[in-house]
């Protein structure tokens, strides 16, 4: 069965520091992988996605993620965090085409300190 | 519209009352999804529609929950005889293929 694990419930980084949020998935085939961000009181916004091809994916707001098949991971990174990046981040995995049930991780809440 | 919209944005109701939550997907998106997000929790899948049919209802927590979609567009999630544990944010998403786009959610509070 598909599953997504985000091992860190919350992370605190200093503004300007680098960030890496971890995500591990379980899926038998090549997955579709997503990172979403949810600011307080808001819906989820797509940061980036991986379907195939280059394993390093660039997203919005300066985020990137790297798909590593051997580690079943899709970690999210940003070289320099801004205070406005404080939010909840969700990793997700999906399969198939058209409508399907995307499985979300439990989320990692990012706190940014000045 | 440009994005997924949901109404109402907030709903406060008394225990035992019925509520209806509405989702307007992005125009042309064939798939529509409902999720529930309880305080501090991740997303709990409820149901998804492909067109007007719901191939996967496995996430509906009880028979008090139902959903319909008409005309391949608007969807309504109905919760009958609401309970306090139904209090949560209900998120709707739509997609044309794989990527889902989310609405802002409806915050439901059951007193």
mmCIF file of C-alpha atoms in Angstrom:
data_model
loop_
_atom_site.group_PDB
_atom_site.id
_atom_site.type_symbol
_atom_site.label_atom_id
_atom_site.label_comp_id
_atom_site.label_asym_id
_atom_site.label_seq_id
_atom_site.Cartn_x
_atom_site.Cartn_y
_atom_site.Cartn_z
ATOM 1 C CA UNK A 1 0.000 0.000 0.000
ATOM 2 C CA UNK A 2 1.086 3.539 -0.662
ATOM 3 C CA UNK A 3 2.254 5.557 2.304
ATOM 4 C CA UNK A 4 4.124 8.770 3.014
ATOM 5 C CA UNK A 5 6.248 9.460 6.060
ATOM 6 C CA UNK A 6 7.396 12.862 7.173
ATOM 7 C CA UNK A 7 9.586 12.057 10.157
ATOM 8 C CA UNK A 8 9.767 15.581 11.538
ATOM 9 C CA UNK A 9 6.593 16.937 13.123
ATOM 10 C CA UNK A 10 8.133 20.379 13.427
ATOM 11 C CA UNK A 11 11.406 22.075 12.573
ATOM 12 C CA UNK A 12 12.810 25.428 13.643
ATOM 13 C CA UNK A 13 15.409 27.233 11.549
ATOM 14 C CA UNK A 14 16.885 30.685 11.681
ATOM 15 C CA UNK A 15 16.042 33.156 8.970
ATOM 16 C CA UNK A 16 18.666 32.933 6.252
ATOM 17 C CA UNK A 17 19.646 29.381 7.142
ATOM 18 C CA UNK A 18 19.208 26.445 4.800
ATOM 19 C CA UNK A 19 16.281 24.062 5.117
ATOM 20 C CA UNK A 20 15.672 20.412 4.353
ATOM 21 C CA UNK A 21 12.338 18.712 5.037
ATOM 22 C CA UNK A 22 12.346 14.964 4.816
ATOM 23 C CA UNK A 23 9.851 12.768 3.027
ATOM 24 C CA UNK A 24 9.896 9.011 2.503
ATOM 25 C CA UNK A 25 7.312 7.150 0.495
ATOM 26 C CA UNK A 26 6.270 3.589 -0.060
ATOM 27 C CA UNK A 27 5.047 2.678 -3.512
ATOM 28 C CA UNK A 28 5.738 -0.215 -5.865
ATOM 29 C CA UNK A 29 6.163 1.714 -9.083
ATOM 30 C CA UNK A 30 7.534 5.105 -10.010
ATOM 31 C CA UNK A 31 5.392 7.503 -8.048
ATOM 32 C CA UNK A 32 4.063 10.927 -8.718
ATOM 33 C CA UNK A 33 5.418 13.068 -5.886
ATOM 34 C CA UNK A 34 4.294 16.429 -4.595
ATOM 35 C CA UNK A 35 5.101 19.017 -1.995
ATOM 36 C CA UNK A 36 2.372 21.370 -0.819
ATOM 37 C CA UNK A 37 2.530 24.283 1.608
ATOM 38 C CA UNK A 38 -0.278 25.455 3.865
ATOM 39 C CA UNK A 39 -0.072 28.839 5.531
ATOM 40 C CA UNK A 40 -2.246 29.408 8.622
ATOM 41 C CA UNK A 41 -5.912 29.583 7.709
ATOM 42 C CA UNK A 42 -5.214 28.878 4.048
ATOM 43 C CA UNK A 43 -5.694 25.984 1.674
ATOM 44 C CA UNK A 44 -2.842 23.967 0.247
ATOM 45 C CA UNK A 45 -0.623 25.466 -2.429
ATOM 46 C CA UNK A 46 1.434 23.299 -4.760
ATOM 47 C CA UNK A 47 5.154 23.978 -4.390
ATOM 48 C CA UNK A 48 6.505 21.452 -6.865
ATOM 49 C CA UNK A 49 5.941 18.011 -8.345
ATOM 50 C CA UNK A 50 7.915 15.139 -9.801
ATOM 51 C CA UNK A 51 6.562 12.845 -12.465
ATOM 52 C CA UNK A 52 9.629 11.702 -14.414
ATOM 53 C CA UNK A 53 12.898 12.933 -15.887
ATOM 54 C CA UNK A 54 15.363 15.088 -14.029
ATOM 55 C CA UNK A 55 15.353 14.006 -10.406
ATOM 56 C CA UNK A 56 16.023 17.526 -9.151
ATOM 57 C CA UNK A 57 12.839 19.531 -9.401
ATOM 58 C CA UNK A 58 12.538 23.280 -9.057
ATOM 59 C CA UNK A 59 9.438 24.823 -7.585
ATOM 60 C CA UNK A 60 8.004 28.140 -6.576
ATOM 61 C CA UNK A 61 9.330 30.409 -3.835
ATOM 62 C CA UNK A 62 12.897 29.149 -4.299
ATOM 63 C CA UNK A 63 12.164 25.571 -3.217
ATOM 64 C CA UNK A 64 13.586 22.467 -4.813
ATOM 65 C CA UNK A 65 13.260 18.740 -4.173
ATOM 66 C CA UNK A 66 15.278 15.725 -5.172
ATOM 67 C CA UNK A 67 13.826 12.323 -5.985
ATOM 68 C CA UNK A 68 16.069 9.489 -4.846
ATOM 69 C CA UNK A 69 14.659 6.152 -5.899
ATOM 70 C CA UNK A 70 17.238 4.130 -3.967
ATOM 71 C CA UNK A 71 16.205 5.830 -0.736
ATOM 72 C CA UNK A 72 12.492 6.206 -1.558
ATOM 73 C CA UNK A 73 12.855 9.834 -0.633
ATOM 74 C CA UNK A 74 11.724 13.178 -1.943
ATOM 75 C CA UNK A 75 13.243 15.770 0.363
ATOM 76 C CA UNK A 76 12.404 19.443 0.062
ATOM 77 C CA UNK A 77 15.176 22.014 0.274
ATOM 78 C CA UNK A 78 15.666 25.741 0.295
ATOM 79 C CA UNK A 79 19.080 27.403 0.530
ATOM 80 C CA UNK A 80 17.965 30.443 2.532
ATOM 81 C CA UNK A 81 14.756 30.542 4.531
ATOM 82 C CA UNK A 82 12.633 33.672 4.854
ATOM 83 C CA UNK A 83 10.296 34.431 7.747
ATOM 84 C CA UNK A 84 7.358 34.144 5.339
ATOM 85 C CA UNK A 85 8.214 30.463 4.779
ATOM 86 C CA UNK A 86 6.821 29.601 8.204
ATOM 87 C CA UNK A 87 3.975 27.225 7.415
ATOM 88 C CA UNK A 88 2.974 23.571 7.315
ATOM 89 C CA UNK A 89 4.510 21.473 4.553
ATOM 90 C CA UNK A 90 2.941 18.315 3.194
ATOM 91 C CA UNK A 91 4.561 15.665 1.054
ATOM 92 C CA UNK A 92 2.213 13.539 -1.061
ATOM 93 C CA UNK A 93 2.317 10.558 -3.395
ATOM 94 C CA UNK A 94 -0.130 9.609 -6.095
ATOM 95 C CA UNK A 95 -0.487 7.075 -8.886
ATOM 96 C CA UNK A 96 -2.489 6.533 -12.026
ATOM 97 C CA UNK A 97 -4.030 9.037 -14.351
ATOM 98 C CA UNK A 98 -7.138 11.115 -14.017
ATOM 99 C CA UNK A 99 -8.757 11.033 -10.611
ATOM 100 C CA UNK A 100 -7.125 9.015 -7.886
ATOM 101 C CA UNK A 101 -6.528 9.107 -4.167
ATOM 102 C CA UNK A 102 -3.400 11.059 -3.306
ATOM 103 C CA UNK A 103 -1.829 10.019 -0.022
ATOM 104 C CA UNK A 104 -0.539 12.865 2.130
ATOM 105 C CA UNK A 105 2.054 12.776 4.850
ATOM 106 C CA UNK A 106 1.193 14.070 8.293
ATOM 107 C CA UNK A 107 2.982 17.342 7.596
ATOM 108 C CA UNK A 108 5.969 19.192 9.006
ATOM 109 C CA UNK A 109 5.430 22.539 10.634
ATOM 110 C CA UNK A 110 8.244 24.979 9.957
ATOM 111 C CA UNK A 111 9.038 27.711 12.436
ATOM 112 C CA UNK A 112 11.430 30.494 11.431
ATOM 113 C CA UNK A 113 13.241 32.462 14.094
ATOM 114 C CA UNK A 114 14.754 35.875 13.585
ATOM 115 C CA UNK B 1 -13.293 31.133 -11.731
ATOM 116 C CA UNK B 2 -9.538 30.977 -11.626
ATOM 117 C CA UNK B 3 -9.313 28.619 -8.681
ATOM 118 C CA UNK B 4 -11.281 26.242 -6.522
ATOM 119 C CA UNK B 5 -13.824 28.020 -4.361
ATOM 120 C CA UNK B 6 -15.644 26.752 -1.303
ATOM 121 C CA UNK B 7 -18.590 28.067 0.639
ATOM 122 C CA UNK B 8 -19.227 28.951 3.314
ATOM 123 C CA UNK B 9 -15.763 29.813 4.575
ATOM 124 C CA UNK B 10 -16.955 29.299 8.136
ATOM 125 C CA UNK B 11 -19.930 27.415 9.516
ATOM 126 C CA UNK B 12 -21.007 27.181 13.120
ATOM 127 C CA UNK B 13 -23.799 24.751 13.882
ATOM 128 C CA UNK B 14 -25.412 23.019 16.799
ATOM 129 C CA UNK B 15 -24.962 19.346 17.486
ATOM 130 C CA UNK B 16 -27.596 17.307 15.682
ATOM 131 C CA UNK B 17 -28.169 19.749 12.844
ATOM 132 C CA UNK B 18 -27.416 18.994 9.187
ATOM 133 C CA UNK B 19 -24.885 21.016 7.193
ATOM 134 C CA UNK B 20 -24.050 21.355 3.521
ATOM 135 C CA UNK B 21 -20.639 22.379 2.261
ATOM 136 C CA UNK B 22 -20.157 23.476 -1.323
ATOM 137 C CA UNK B 23 -17.212 23.210 -3.686
ATOM 138 C CA UNK B 24 -16.813 24.859 -7.085
ATOM 139 C CA UNK B 25 -13.894 23.259 -8.918
ATOM 140 C CA UNK B 26 -11.682 24.807 -11.555
ATOM 141 C CA UNK B 27 -13.587 24.902 -14.822
ATOM 142 C CA UNK B 28 -12.892 21.828 -16.923
ATOM 143 C CA UNK B 29 -11.429 19.737 -14.131
ATOM 144 C CA UNK B 30 -12.948 16.284 -14.258
ATOM 145 C CA UNK B 31 -11.888 15.034 -10.846
ATOM 146 C CA UNK B 32 -12.955 16.466 -7.497
ATOM 147 C CA UNK B 33 -11.826 15.475 -4.018
ATOM 148 C CA UNK B 34 -12.946 16.107 -0.453
ATOM 149 C CA UNK B 35 -10.593 15.970 2.521
ATOM 150 C CA UNK B 36 -10.966 16.652 6.217
ATOM 151 C CA UNK B 37 -8.286 18.304 8.287
ATOM 152 C CA UNK B 38 -8.718 18.260 12.029
ATOM 153 C CA UNK B 39 -6.810 20.657 14.267
ATOM 154 C CA UNK B 40 -3.090 19.987 13.950
ATOM 155 C CA UNK B 41 -3.652 16.934 11.798
ATOM 156 C CA UNK B 42 -2.832 15.986 8.244
ATOM 157 C CA UNK B 43 -5.332 15.474 5.485
ATOM 158 C CA UNK B 44 -7.888 12.721 5.769
ATOM 159 C CA UNK B 45 -9.267 11.614 2.411
ATOM 160 C CA UNK B 46 -13.048 11.457 2.320
ATOM 161 C CA UNK B 47 -14.224 10.899 -1.254
ATOM 162 C CA UNK B 48 -13.388 11.642 -4.853
ATOM 163 C CA UNK B 49 -15.451 12.084 -7.992
ATOM 164 C CA UNK B 50 -14.559 11.368 -11.583
ATOM 165 C CA UNK B 51 -17.208 13.269 -13.459
ATOM 166 C CA UNK B 52 -20.409 12.769 -11.496
ATOM 167 C CA UNK B 53 -19.581 9.329 -10.160
ATOM 168 C CA UNK B 54 -17.674 8.524 -6.997
ATOM 169 C CA UNK B 55 -15.383 5.519 -7.564
ATOM 170 C CA UNK B 56 -13.887 5.802 -4.100
ATOM 171 C CA UNK B 57 -16.035 6.537 -1.065
ATOM 172 C CA UNK B 58 -13.782 4.644 1.291
ATOM 173 C CA UNK B 59 -12.877 7.640 3.393
ATOM 174 C CA UNK B 60 -16.356 8.702 4.452
ATOM 175 C CA UNK B 61 -16.247 8.233 8.250
ATOM 176 C CA UNK B 62 -19.890 7.231 8.722
ATOM 177 C CA UNK B 63 -23.230 7.047 6.962
ATOM 178 C CA UNK B 64 -23.958 10.552 8.234
ATOM 179 C CA UNK B 65 -21.595 11.789 5.525
ATOM 180 C CA UNK B 66 -22.622 11.928 1.885
ATOM 181 C CA UNK B 67 -21.549 13.827 -1.199
ATOM 182 C CA UNK B 68 -22.834 14.452 -4.655
ATOM 183 C CA UNK B 69 -21.622 16.134 -7.781
ATOM 184 C CA UNK B 70 -23.859 17.424 -10.509
ATOM 185 C CA UNK B 71 -23.110 18.413 -14.082
ATOM 186 C CA UNK B 72 -19.496 17.392 -13.629
ATOM 187 C CA UNK B 73 -18.944 20.602 -11.736
ATOM 188 C CA UNK B 74 -20.236 21.700 -8.323
ATOM 189 C CA UNK B 75 -20.089 19.259 -5.435
ATOM 190 C CA UNK B 76 -21.889 19.277 -2.102
ATOM 191 C CA UNK B 77 -20.713 17.466 1.009
ATOM 192 C CA UNK B 78 -23.561 16.867 3.453
ATOM 193 C CA UNK B 79 -23.132 15.945 7.088
ATOM 194 C CA UNK B 80 -26.306 14.858 8.852
ATOM 195 C CA UNK B 81 -26.898 14.985 12.604
ATOM 196 C CA UNK B 82 -23.549 16.696 13.184
ATOM 197 C CA UNK B 83 -21.425 15.688 16.132
ATOM 198 C CA UNK B 84 -18.714 17.655 17.902
ATOM 199 C CA UNK B 85 -16.053 15.365 16.449
ATOM 200 C CA UNK B 86 -17.090 16.577 12.991
ATOM 201 C CA UNK B 87 -15.502 19.950 13.778
ATOM 202 C CA UNK B 88 -12.667 20.396 11.285
ATOM 203 C CA UNK B 89 -11.644 22.173 8.122
ATOM 204 C CA UNK B 90 -13.097 20.543 5.039
ATOM 205 C CA UNK B 91 -10.927 20.971 1.975
ATOM 206 C CA UNK B 92 -11.934 20.469 -1.620
ATOM 207 C CA UNK B 93 -9.549 19.948 -4.520
ATOM 208 C CA UNK B 94 -9.943 19.434 -8.239
ATOM 209 C CA UNK B 95 -7.719 18.081 -10.969
ATOM 210 C CA UNK B 96 -7.602 17.496 -14.684
ATOM 211 C CA UNK B 97 -4.908 14.857 -14.465
ATOM 212 C CA UNK B 98 -2.583 14.128 -11.568
ATOM 213 C CA UNK B 99 -2.024 17.443 -9.833
ATOM 214 C CA UNK B 100 -4.682 18.536 -7.372
ATOM 215 C CA UNK B 101 -5.512 22.190 -6.755
ATOM 216 C CA UNK B 102 -7.064 23.071 -3.435
ATOM 217 C CA UNK B 103 -9.693 25.491 -2.306
ATOM 218 C CA UNK B 104 -9.384 27.589 0.871
ATOM 219 C CA UNK B 105 -11.536 25.222 2.906
ATOM 220 C CA UNK B 106 -14.638 25.472 5.066
ATOM 221 C CA UNK B 107 -14.103 25.607 8.810
ATOM 222 C CA UNK B 108 -16.918 23.726 10.513
ATOM 223 C CA UNK B 109 -17.530 24.157 14.217
ATOM 224 C CA UNK B 110 -20.115 21.999 15.929
ATOM 225 C CA UNK B 111 -21.198 23.307 19.316
#
